[in-house]
Amino acid sequence: MRQRIHARLHAAVHHRGGDGFDRRRSESYDRLAQRTLRGLYRRVASDVARATPPRGQVLDVGTGPGRLLHEVAAKRSDLSLMGVDPSEDMIALAERLSAERGSAGRTAFRVADVAALPQADHSVDLVVSTLSMHHWPDPEAAAAELARVIRPGGRLMVYDFRFAPVDEAMSALSRHPVFAQGSPVREPVRTGWFPFAVFQLLALSASGH
Ligand SMILES: C[S@@+](CC[C@H](N)C(=O)[O-])C[C@H]1O[C@@H](n2cnc3c(N)ncnc32)[C@H](O)[C@@H]1O
């Protein structure tokens, strides 16, 4: 049963390449996510709200429709929140939803790939990502770019499916010199109505650069 639930959810959200999420697919992903992932967004938003310093900058990589940042905005009004995604249609949807929820002034969305982020060097206090890492085509390039934008002492929190092929990306992040010195946290995450832990978290701290 575990494998079946996981396989169905994974098949529904997995798609190769960021540009695979065109308008129709982005909207149907958002409908599915609203039915199945609200518990995950709530849990991650609480983690982010606890881990980010006052007036900190949060970057959500592979933000999709941006629902996670809406949850974070509701918990912490002092944070600067940016979501990036290589899919133009996902970003258009995130901006539309943000305007509908009245959080447009508090969240910003940009079209960008994890391997080419718009942030300045060492500017981000906390990088978060949910269910996106298994799409990243070049884990080494992703790790190098995340290491570039995170500030010394900053936190990286990546959530993805437990049974997705994420070991290579998790290991690229854990091995990167900026993240290798702290004590990594890698743990199963159970949320919402799922009867077992479908997700996992990799949390790393950035050393001084
Ligand atoms: C399953 S969706 C998850 C969206 C959102 N984080 C959530 O939890 O609802 C995966 C997202 O990762 C994005 N993505 C794919 N390749 C990417 C890359 N190379 N860099 C950043 N994001 C990427 C996709 O465009 C898509 O929006």
Coordinates of C-alpha atoms and ligand atoms in Angstrom, one line a residue:
M1 CA 0.0 0.0 0.0
R2 CA 2.9 2.4 0.9
Q3 CA 4.5 1.9 -2.5
R4 CA 1.1 2.4 -4.3
I5 CA 0.2 5.7 -2.6
H6 CA 3.7 7.0 -3.1
A7 CA 3.9 5.9 -6.8
R8 CA 0.5 7.5 -7.6
L9 CA 1.4 10.8 -5.9
H10 CA 4.9 10.8 -7.4
A11 CA 3.6 10.1 -10.9
A12 CA 1.1 12.9 -10.6
V13 CA 3.6 15.6 -9.7
H14 CA 6.7 14.3 -11.5
H15 CA 7.6 15.8 -14.8
R16 CA 10.9 16.0 -16.6
G17 CA 12.3 19.6 -16.9
G18 CA 11.0 22.8 -15.5
D19 CA 9.6 23.9 -18.8
G20 CA 7.3 20.9 -18.7
F21 CA 4.8 22.8 -16.6
D22 CA 2.8 24.7 -19.2
R23 CA -0.3 26.6 -18.2
R24 CA -2.7 23.6 -18.3
R25 CA -0.3 21.4 -16.4
S26 CA 0.5 24.1 -13.8
E27 CA -3.1 24.6 -13.1
S28 CA -3.9 20.9 -12.8
Y29 CA -0.8 20.5 -10.5
D30 CA -2.1 23.3 -8.3
R31 CA -5.5 21.6 -8.0
L32 CA -3.9 18.3 -7.0
A33 CA -1.5 20.1 -4.6
Q34 CA -4.4 21.8 -2.9
R35 CA -6.1 18.4 -2.3
T36 CA -3.0 16.5 -1.2
L37 CA -0.1 18.8 -0.1
R38 CA -1.7 21.4 2.3
G39 CA -0.4 19.5 5.3
L40 CA 3.2 19.6 3.8
Y41 CA 3.0 23.3 3.1
R42 CA 1.8 24.0 6.7
R43 CA 4.5 21.9 8.2
V44 CA 7.3 23.4 6.0
A45 CA 6.0 27.0 6.6
S46 CA 6.3 26.4 10.4
D47 CA 9.8 25.1 9.9
V48 CA 10.7 28.1 7.8
A49 CA 9.1 30.6 10.2
R50 CA 11.0 29.1 13.1
A51 CA 14.4 29.0 11.4
T52 CA 14.6 32.4 9.7
P53 CA 16.0 35.4 11.6
P54 CA 14.1 38.7 11.9
R55 CA 13.7 40.5 8.6
G56 CA 15.4 37.6 6.9
Q57 CA 15.4 36.8 3.2
V58 CA 13.8 33.5 2.2
L59 CA 14.2 31.9 -1.2
D60 CA 11.9 29.1 -2.4
V61 CA 13.5 27.2 -5.2
G62 CA 11.1 25.4 -7.7
T63 CA 8.2 27.3 -6.1
G64 CA 5.6 26.2 -8.5
P65 CA 2.3 28.0 -7.7
G66 CA 3.9 29.6 -4.7
R67 CA 1.5 28.2 -2.1
L68 CA 4.3 27.5 0.4
L69 CA 5.3 31.2 0.4
H70 CA 1.6 32.2 1.1
E71 CA 1.7 30.1 4.2
V72 CA 5.0 31.6 5.3
A73 CA 3.7 35.1 4.7
A74 CA 0.8 34.4 7.0
K75 CA 3.1 33.4 9.8
R76 CA 5.9 36.0 9.4
S77 CA 5.1 39.4 8.1
D78 CA 8.7 40.7 8.6
L79 CA 10.3 38.3 6.0
S80 CA 11.3 39.1 2.4
L81 CA 10.0 36.1 0.4
M82 CA 11.0 35.2 -3.2
G83 CA 10.0 32.2 -5.2
V84 CA 11.8 31.1 -8.4
D85 CA 10.8 28.5 -11.0
P86 CA 12.0 27.9 -14.6
S87 CA 8.4 27.5 -15.8
E88 CA 7.0 30.8 -16.9
D89 CA 3.5 29.4 -16.5
M90 CA 4.1 28.4 -12.9
I91 CA 5.4 31.9 -12.1
A92 CA 2.4 33.5 -13.8
L93 CA 0.1 31.3 -11.7
A94 CA 2.1 32.1 -8.5
E95 CA 1.7 35.8 -9.2
R96 CA -2.0 35.5 -10.0
L97 CA -2.7 33.5 -6.8
S98 CA -0.6 35.9 -4.8
A99 CA -2.7 38.9 -6.0
E100 CA -5.9 36.9 -5.2
R101 CA -4.7 36.3 -1.7
G102 CA -3.6 39.9 -1.2
S103 CA 0.0 38.9 -0.5
A104 CA 1.4 40.4 -3.7
G105 CA 3.3 43.1 -1.9
R106 CA 4.9 40.6 0.4
T107 CA 6.0 37.9 -2.1
A108 CA 8.0 38.2 -5.3
F109 CA 8.3 35.6 -8.1
R110 CA 10.9 35.2 -10.8
V111 CA 11.5 32.8 -13.7
A112 CA 14.9 31.1 -12.9
D113 CA 16.6 27.8 -12.7
V114 CA 18.3 26.5 -9.5
A115 CA 21.5 26.5 -11.5
A116 CA 21.2 30.3 -12.4
L117 CA 19.6 32.2 -9.5
P118 CA 19.0 36.0 -9.6
Q119 CA 20.1 36.5 -6.0
A120 CA 23.3 38.3 -5.1
D121 CA 26.2 36.4 -3.5
H122 CA 25.6 35.5 0.2
S123 CA 22.3 37.3 0.4
V124 CA 19.8 34.6 1.4
D125 CA 19.1 33.6 5.0
L126 CA 17.1 30.6 4.3
V127 CA 16.7 28.5 1.1
V128 CA 13.7 26.2 1.1
S129 CA 12.5 23.8 -1.6
T130 CA 9.6 21.4 -1.7
L131 CA 9.2 18.5 -4.2
S132 CA 11.5 20.1 -6.8
M133 CA 14.9 18.6 -6.2
H134 CA 14.1 15.4 -8.1
H135 CA 13.7 17.5 -11.2
W136 CA 17.1 19.2 -11.0
P137 CA 19.1 18.0 -14.0
D138 CA 22.6 18.9 -12.7
P139 CA 22.9 18.4 -8.9
E140 CA 26.5 19.7 -8.8
A141 CA 25.6 22.9 -10.5
A142 CA 22.6 23.3 -8.2
A143 CA 24.7 22.8 -5.1
A144 CA 27.3 25.3 -6.3
E145 CA 24.6 27.9 -7.0
L146 CA 22.8 27.4 -3.7
A147 CA 26.2 27.7 -1.9
R148 CA 26.8 31.0 -3.8
V149 CA 23.6 32.7 -2.7
I150 CA 23.3 31.6 0.9
R151 CA 24.8 33.8 3.6
P152 CA 27.3 32.4 6.1
G153 CA 25.3 30.7 8.8
G154 CA 22.3 30.5 6.6
R155 CA 20.1 27.4 6.4
L156 CA 19.1 25.2 3.5
M157 CA 15.9 23.0 3.9
V158 CA 15.1 20.7 1.1
Y159 CA 12.0 18.5 1.2
D160 CA 11.3 15.8 -1.4
F161 CA 9.8 12.4 -1.8
R162 CA 11.4 9.7 0.2
F163 CA 11.4 7.2 -2.6
A164 CA 12.3 9.6 -5.5
P165 CA 15.8 9.4 -7.0
V166 CA 17.2 12.2 -4.8
D167 CA 20.3 10.6 -3.3
E168 CA 22.6 12.1 -5.9
A169 CA 21.3 15.6 -5.4
M170 CA 21.3 15.2 -1.6
S171 CA 24.8 13.9 -1.6
A172 CA 26.0 16.8 -3.9
L173 CA 24.6 19.3 -1.4
S174 CA 26.0 17.5 1.6
R175 CA 29.5 17.3 0.1
H176 CA 29.7 20.9 -1.0
P177 CA 32.4 22.7 1.1
V178 CA 29.9 25.4 2.1
F179 CA 27.5 22.9 3.6
A180 CA 29.9 20.0 4.6
Q181 CA 31.0 21.3 7.9
G182 CA 27.8 21.5 9.9
S183 CA 25.8 18.5 11.1
P184 CA 23.3 17.5 8.4
V185 CA 19.8 16.6 9.3
R186 CA 18.1 14.0 7.0
E187 CA 14.9 12.7 8.3
P188 CA 11.5 11.3 7.2
V189 CA 8.6 13.7 7.3
R190 CA 5.0 12.7 7.8
T191 CA 2.3 15.2 7.2
G192 CA -1.5 15.6 6.5
W193 CA -3.5 12.5 5.8
F194 CA -0.6 10.3 4.6
P195 CA -0.5 7.1 6.7
F196 CA 3.3 7.0 6.7
A197 CA 6.2 9.4 6.0
V198 CA 6.1 10.0 2.2
F199 CA 8.5 12.9 2.3
Q200 CA 12.0 13.5 3.6
L201 CA 13.9 16.6 4.8
L202 CA 17.6 17.4 4.2
A203 CA 18.6 20.4 6.3
L204 CA 22.1 21.9 6.1
S205 CA 23.8 25.0 7.5
A206 CA 26.2 27.1 5.5
S207 CA 29.6 27.7 7.0
G208 CA 31.5 31.0 6.6
H209 CA 32.5 31.3 3.0
Ligands
LIG1 C1 6.3 19.1 -8.3 S1 6.5 20.9 -8.6 C2 6.7 21.5 -6.9 C3 6.2 22.9 -6.8 C4 6.1 23.5 -5.3 N1 7.5 23.6 -4.8 C5 5.2 22.7 -4.5 O1 5.7 22.1 -3.5 O2 4.0 22.7 -4.7 C6 8.2 20.9 -9.1 C7 8.6 22.3 -9.5 O3 10.1 22.3 -9.7 C8 10.3 23.1 -10.8 N2 11.6 22.8 -11.4 C9 11.9 21.9 -12.4 N3 13.2 22.0 -12.7 C10 13.8 22.9 -12.0 C11 15.1 23.5 -11.9 N4 16.1 23.0 -12.7 N5 15.3 24.5 -11.1 C12 14.3 25.0 -10.3 N6 13.0 24.5 -10.3 C13 12.8 23.5 -11.1 C14 9.2 22.8 -11.8 O4 9.0 23.8 -12.8 C15 8.0 22.7 -10.8 O5 7.3 24.0 -10.6

